Short mmCIF file of C-alpha atoms and ligand atoms in Angstrom, two decimals:
data_model
loop_
_atom_site.label_atom_id
_atom_site.label_comp_id
_atom_site.label_asym_id
_atom_site.label_seq_id
_atom_site.Cartn_x
_atom_site.Cartn_y
_atom_site.Cartn_z
CA UNK P 1 348.99 99.28 4.25
CA UNK P 2 349.77 102.33 6.36
CA UNK P 3 348.56 103.17 9.80
CA UNK P 4 345.66 105.63 10.05
CA UNK P 5 346.58 109.18 11.07
CA UNK P 6 346.01 110.26 14.69
CA UNK P 7 342.55 111.71 15.27
CA UNK P 8 342.70 114.87 17.41
CA UNK P 9 339.12 114.32 18.51
CA UNK P 10 340.22 111.14 20.27
CA UNK P 11 343.09 112.89 22.02
CA UNK P 12 340.65 115.54 23.21
CA UNK P 13 338.18 112.85 24.34
CA UNK P 14 340.81 110.91 26.30
CA UNK P 15 342.22 114.08 27.87
CA UNK P 16 338.70 115.03 29.02
CA UNK P 17 338.16 111.54 30.45
CA UNK P 18 341.46 111.63 32.31
CA UNK P 19 340.80 115.14 33.64
CA UNK P 20 337.33 114.16 34.91
CA UNK P 21 335.45 116.43 32.54
CA UNK P 22 333.67 113.31 31.28
CA UNK P 23 331.96 110.69 33.36
CA UNK P 24 331.40 107.02 32.51
CA UNK P 25 328.05 105.76 33.77
CA UNK P 26 327.40 102.03 33.96
CA UNK P 27 323.88 101.30 32.70
CA UNK P 28 324.26 97.56 33.30
CA UNK P 29 322.40 95.39 35.83
CA UNK P 30 324.88 93.21 37.76
CA UNK P 31 324.71 89.66 36.43
CA UNK P 32 324.09 86.86 38.94
CA UNK P 33 321.74 83.96 39.55
CA UNK P 34 319.43 86.52 41.22
CA UNK P 35 319.14 88.78 38.15
CA UNK P 36 315.44 89.00 37.16
CA UNK P 37 314.57 87.20 33.92
CA UNK P 38 311.58 86.86 31.63
CA UNK P 39 309.19 84.04 32.58
CA UNK P 40 307.15 82.93 29.59
CA UNK P 41 303.89 81.16 30.40
CA UNK P 42 303.31 77.53 29.34
CA UNK P 43 303.55 76.08 26.73
CA UNK P 44 306.52 78.31 25.82
CA UNK P 45 310.05 77.29 26.83
CA UNK P 46 312.20 79.53 29.01
CA UNK P 47 315.92 80.22 28.99
CA UNK P 48 318.09 79.18 31.89
CA UNK P 49 319.09 81.84 34.41
CA UNK P 50 322.64 83.03 34.73
CA UNK P 51 324.79 80.65 36.77
CA UNK P 52 328.36 80.63 37.93
CA UNK P 53 330.02 77.22 38.45
CA UNK P 54 333.32 77.05 40.24
CA UNK P 55 335.97 74.97 38.46
CA UNK P 56 338.88 75.86 40.69
CA UNK P 57 339.59 78.34 43.47
CA UNK P 58 343.31 78.22 44.33
CA UNK P 59 342.87 74.58 45.28
CA UNK P 60 343.68 71.12 43.91
CA UNK P 61 341.87 71.59 40.56
CA UNK P 62 343.82 74.83 40.09
CA UNK P 63 346.25 75.61 42.87
CA UNK P 64 347.29 79.07 41.69
CA UNK P 65 344.12 80.22 40.00
CA UNK P 66 340.41 80.61 40.32
CA UNK P 67 338.06 80.27 37.34
CA UNK P 68 334.44 79.44 36.69
CA UNK P 69 332.13 78.20 34.02
CA UNK P 70 329.21 80.44 33.20
CA UNK P 71 325.82 79.07 32.25
CA UNK P 72 323.30 81.47 30.82
CA UNK P 73 320.55 82.13 28.37
CA UNK P 74 321.35 84.76 25.75
CA UNK P 75 318.55 87.08 26.88
CA UNK P 76 319.39 87.40 30.55
CA UNK P 77 319.97 90.61 32.49
CA UNK P 78 321.07 93.66 30.55
CA UNK P 79 321.22 92.25 27.03
CA UNK P 80 320.99 93.09 23.38
CA UNK P 81 318.36 91.64 21.02
CA UNK P 82 319.80 91.05 17.54
CA UNK P 83 317.58 91.06 14.42
CA UNK P 84 317.54 87.25 14.12
CA UNK P 85 315.91 87.02 17.54
CA UNK P 86 312.56 87.71 15.89
CA UNK P 87 310.80 85.98 13.02
CA UNK P 88 310.51 89.33 11.19
CA UNK P 89 314.32 89.65 11.33
CA UNK P 90 315.16 86.02 10.64
CA UNK P 91 317.24 86.88 7.55
CA UNK P 92 319.06 89.69 9.38
CA UNK P 93 322.22 89.82 11.45
CA UNK P 94 322.97 87.51 14.32
CA UNK P 95 324.70 89.11 17.29
CA UNK P 96 328.19 88.35 15.91
CA UNK P 97 327.33 90.01 12.59
CA UNK P 98 326.16 93.36 13.93
CA UNK P 99 328.40 96.10 12.47
CA UNK P 100 330.46 97.27 15.45
CA UNK P 101 330.12 100.89 14.34
CA UNK P 102 326.46 100.68 15.32
CA UNK P 103 327.33 99.65 18.88
CA UNK P 104 328.51 103.19 19.64
CA UNK P 105 326.02 106.00 19.27
CA UNK P 106 324.24 108.91 20.83
CA UNK P 107 321.71 108.39 23.62
CA UNK P 108 318.31 110.08 23.61
CA UNK P 109 316.62 109.72 27.00
CA UNK P 110 312.84 110.04 27.11
CA UNK P 111 311.46 110.23 30.65
CA UNK P 112 308.16 108.46 31.30
CA UNK P 113 308.66 108.14 35.05
CA UNK P 114 305.53 110.14 35.95
CA UNK P 115 303.28 108.31 33.47
CA UNK P 116 304.53 104.90 34.62
CA UNK P 117 304.16 105.78 38.30
CA UNK P 118 300.47 106.41 37.57
CA UNK P 119 300.06 103.40 35.24
CA UNK P 120 302.53 100.49 35.08
CA UNK P 121 301.02 99.45 31.73
CA UNK P 122 301.81 102.85 30.18
CA UNK P 123 302.66 102.69 26.47
CA UNK P 124 304.86 105.24 24.71
CA UNK P 125 302.99 107.07 21.96
CA UNK P 126 304.05 108.88 18.80
CA UNK P 127 302.79 112.08 20.48
CA UNK P 128 305.19 111.47 23.39
CA UNK P 129 308.13 111.17 21.00
CA UNK P 130 307.04 114.21 18.99
CA UNK P 131 306.76 116.25 22.19
CA UNK P 132 310.29 115.11 23.12
CA UNK P 133 311.52 116.09 19.64
CA UNK P 134 309.90 119.53 19.95
CA UNK P 135 312.08 120.14 23.02
CA UNK P 136 315.28 118.34 22.10
CA UNK P 137 315.34 117.99 18.32
CA UNK P 138 314.63 115.18 15.92
CA UNK P 139 315.99 111.73 16.70
CA UNK P 140 319.10 111.46 14.56
CA UNK P 141 320.82 108.65 12.70
CA UNK P 142 322.61 106.24 14.99
CA UNK P 143 320.72 107.27 18.12
CA UNK P 144 319.69 104.80 20.80
CA UNK P 145 316.33 105.85 22.22
CA UNK P 146 316.33 105.07 25.95
CA UNK P 147 313.06 104.94 27.88
CA UNK P 148 313.41 106.05 31.45
CA UNK P 149 310.51 104.67 33.48
CA UNK P 150 311.80 104.39 37.04
CA UNK P 151 311.37 100.62 36.73
CA UNK P 152 314.95 99.98 37.82
CA UNK P 153 314.02 100.50 41.49
CA UNK P 154 312.15 97.17 41.28
CA UNK P 155 315.26 95.30 40.11
CA UNK P 156 316.05 93.81 43.50
CA UNK P 157 312.94 91.63 43.39
CA UNK P 158 311.92 89.55 40.39
CA UNK P 159 308.28 89.61 41.55
CA UNK P 160 308.24 93.41 41.62
CA UNK P 161 310.23 93.61 38.39
CA UNK P 162 307.85 91.33 36.44
CA UNK P 163 304.76 92.67 38.27
CA UNK P 164 302.65 89.70 37.21
CA UNK P 165 299.08 88.99 38.28
CA UNK P 166 296.22 86.87 36.92
CA UNK P 167 295.92 89.13 33.90
CA UNK P 168 299.60 89.09 32.95
CA UNK P 169 302.78 91.06 33.48
CA UNK P 170 302.19 94.76 34.05
CA UNK P 171 305.29 96.57 32.80
CA UNK P 172 305.51 99.62 30.53
CA UNK P 173 306.39 99.59 26.86
CA UNK P 174 305.58 101.04 23.47
CA UNK P 175 302.24 101.31 21.67
CA UNK P 176 301.92 99.40 18.39
CA UNK P 177 301.73 102.47 16.16
CA UNK P 178 304.66 104.11 17.96
CA UNK P 179 306.82 100.97 17.55
CA UNK P 180 306.05 100.92 13.82
CA UNK P 181 306.66 104.66 13.47
CA UNK P 182 309.98 104.63 15.34
CA UNK P 183 311.23 101.64 13.36
CA UNK P 184 310.27 103.03 9.96
CA UNK P 185 310.15 106.83 10.25
CA UNK P 186 313.28 107.41 12.35
CA UNK P 187 316.80 106.20 11.54
CA UNK P 188 317.59 105.18 15.10
CA UNK P 189 319.80 102.22 16.03
CA UNK P 190 317.60 100.75 18.70
CA UNK P 191 315.45 101.05 21.79
CA UNK P 192 316.71 100.63 25.34
CA UNK P 193 314.44 100.02 28.33
CA UNK P 194 314.67 99.46 32.09
CA UNK P 195 312.27 96.50 32.00
CA UNK P 196 312.96 92.80 31.37
CA UNK P 197 312.08 93.07 27.66
CA UNK P 198 311.71 95.82 25.08
CA UNK P 199 307.98 95.18 24.78
CA UNK P 200 305.34 95.91 27.38
CA UNK P 201 304.38 93.08 29.71
CA UNK P 202 300.98 92.69 28.02
CA UNK P 203 302.35 93.02 24.46
CA UNK P 204 301.74 89.36 23.64
CA UNK P 205 298.11 90.36 23.18
CA UNK P 206 298.81 93.29 20.86
CA UNK P 207 298.42 93.21 17.07
CA UNK P 208 301.04 92.50 15.95
CA UNK P 209 302.17 90.69 19.10
CA UNK P 210 305.31 92.16 20.69
CA UNK P 211 305.37 95.16 18.31
CA UNK P 212 308.81 96.47 19.30
CA UNK P 213 310.36 93.08 18.56
CA UNK P 214 308.25 92.82 15.39
CA UNK P 215 309.09 96.21 13.91
CA UNK P 216 312.53 96.97 15.33
CA UNK P 217 314.19 93.60 14.73
CA UNK P 218 312.43 93.34 11.37
CA UNK P 219 313.93 96.71 10.37
CA UNK P 220 317.56 95.98 11.34
CA UNK P 221 317.27 97.77 14.66
CA UNK P 222 318.21 96.44 18.08
CA UNK P 223 316.83 96.15 21.58
CA UNK P 224 318.50 96.70 24.95
CA UNK P 225 316.92 95.70 28.24
CA UNK P 226 317.27 95.96 32.03
CA UNK P 227 319.13 99.27 31.86
CA UNK P 228 319.86 101.21 35.04
CA UNK P 229 321.03 104.70 35.91
CA UNK P 230 319.24 106.40 33.03
CA UNK P 231 318.44 109.19 35.48
CA UNK P 232 322.13 110.10 35.44
CA UNK P 233 322.03 110.93 31.73
CA UNK P 234 320.97 114.15 30.03
CA UNK P 235 318.09 114.01 27.53
CA UNK P 236 320.62 114.35 24.73
CA UNK P 237 324.37 114.54 24.39
CA UNK P 238 325.55 111.31 26.03
CA UNK P 239 327.41 108.64 24.11
CA UNK P 240 326.43 105.01 24.46
CA UNK P 241 328.80 102.04 24.15
CA UNK P 242 327.09 98.65 23.89
CA UNK P 243 329.17 95.49 24.03
CA UNK P 244 327.39 92.21 23.34
CA UNK P 245 329.56 89.10 22.99
CA UNK P 246 330.08 88.05 19.35
CA UNK P 247 328.26 84.73 19.80
CA UNK P 248 328.28 83.09 16.37
CA UNK P 249 324.68 82.39 15.47
CA UNK P 250 323.57 84.11 18.67
CA UNK P 251 320.23 85.91 18.83
CA UNK P 252 321.39 88.22 21.60
CA UNK P 253 323.91 88.50 24.38
CA UNK P 254 324.29 89.84 27.87
CA UNK P 255 325.97 93.18 27.33
CA UNK P 256 327.86 95.77 29.30
CA UNK P 257 326.30 99.12 28.45
CA UNK P 258 328.27 102.26 29.25
CA UNK P 259 327.33 105.88 28.75
CA UNK P 260 329.82 108.74 28.55
CA UNK P 261 328.47 112.10 29.67
CA UNK P 262 329.72 115.44 30.81
CA UNK P 263 330.77 115.22 34.45
CA UNK P 264 328.44 116.76 37.02
CA UNK P 265 329.91 120.00 38.29
MN1 MN B 1 315.86 89.70 24.48
#
């Protein structure tokens, strides 16, 4: 077995990074016990929040070192949904089985900030995506479609982030037909959102329920949630790097999500 040849494109990429012609944007929500999480209504069971437990801190249990245990649900903070998370994807990949090639791809950013400011329950439509494609070109193979909604500004308060009242959680998402169309008519890798889950807050009442989960995970596509800083990305041309932990049997994982873009002049 011989080593692969050098790839000039990588040399060029790394030179551009070093010279500041490329910028790395962190799309990840910081992970702490205060990170907003989904709260399912009874009788459904909820995950535990993220927790950090000190084991030693340069003291008797570990005089020269500090280390912690982490306690967390899989679907906490910025995280990836793997196909097996949903019943429609139950025979698909768990998070450790996802082909790593698919964790790097192009980012397509669709801006719904104005629509969501007027209506927190706004649902992305096929017409919205087609209008985006008319301006920026067809969604290509391996693309992550990222929905910019402005929701990230609510991330400091779980109450504002979940926006729940007597009628449910009012957060934006994707209409049923659009979820089906994106999952079956476009060869994208997944959908990324700023909200706590890839489906709208009221999507439990849709038919099918939670259509993004239903169609995306059932069609070997992925979800990404609680993204930030999408406003720092161009509509097209950024590269996304998604890094879930390879939890064997895992249905998802908190993930660091990085975007590489051209540097602002
Ligand atoms: Mn999830």
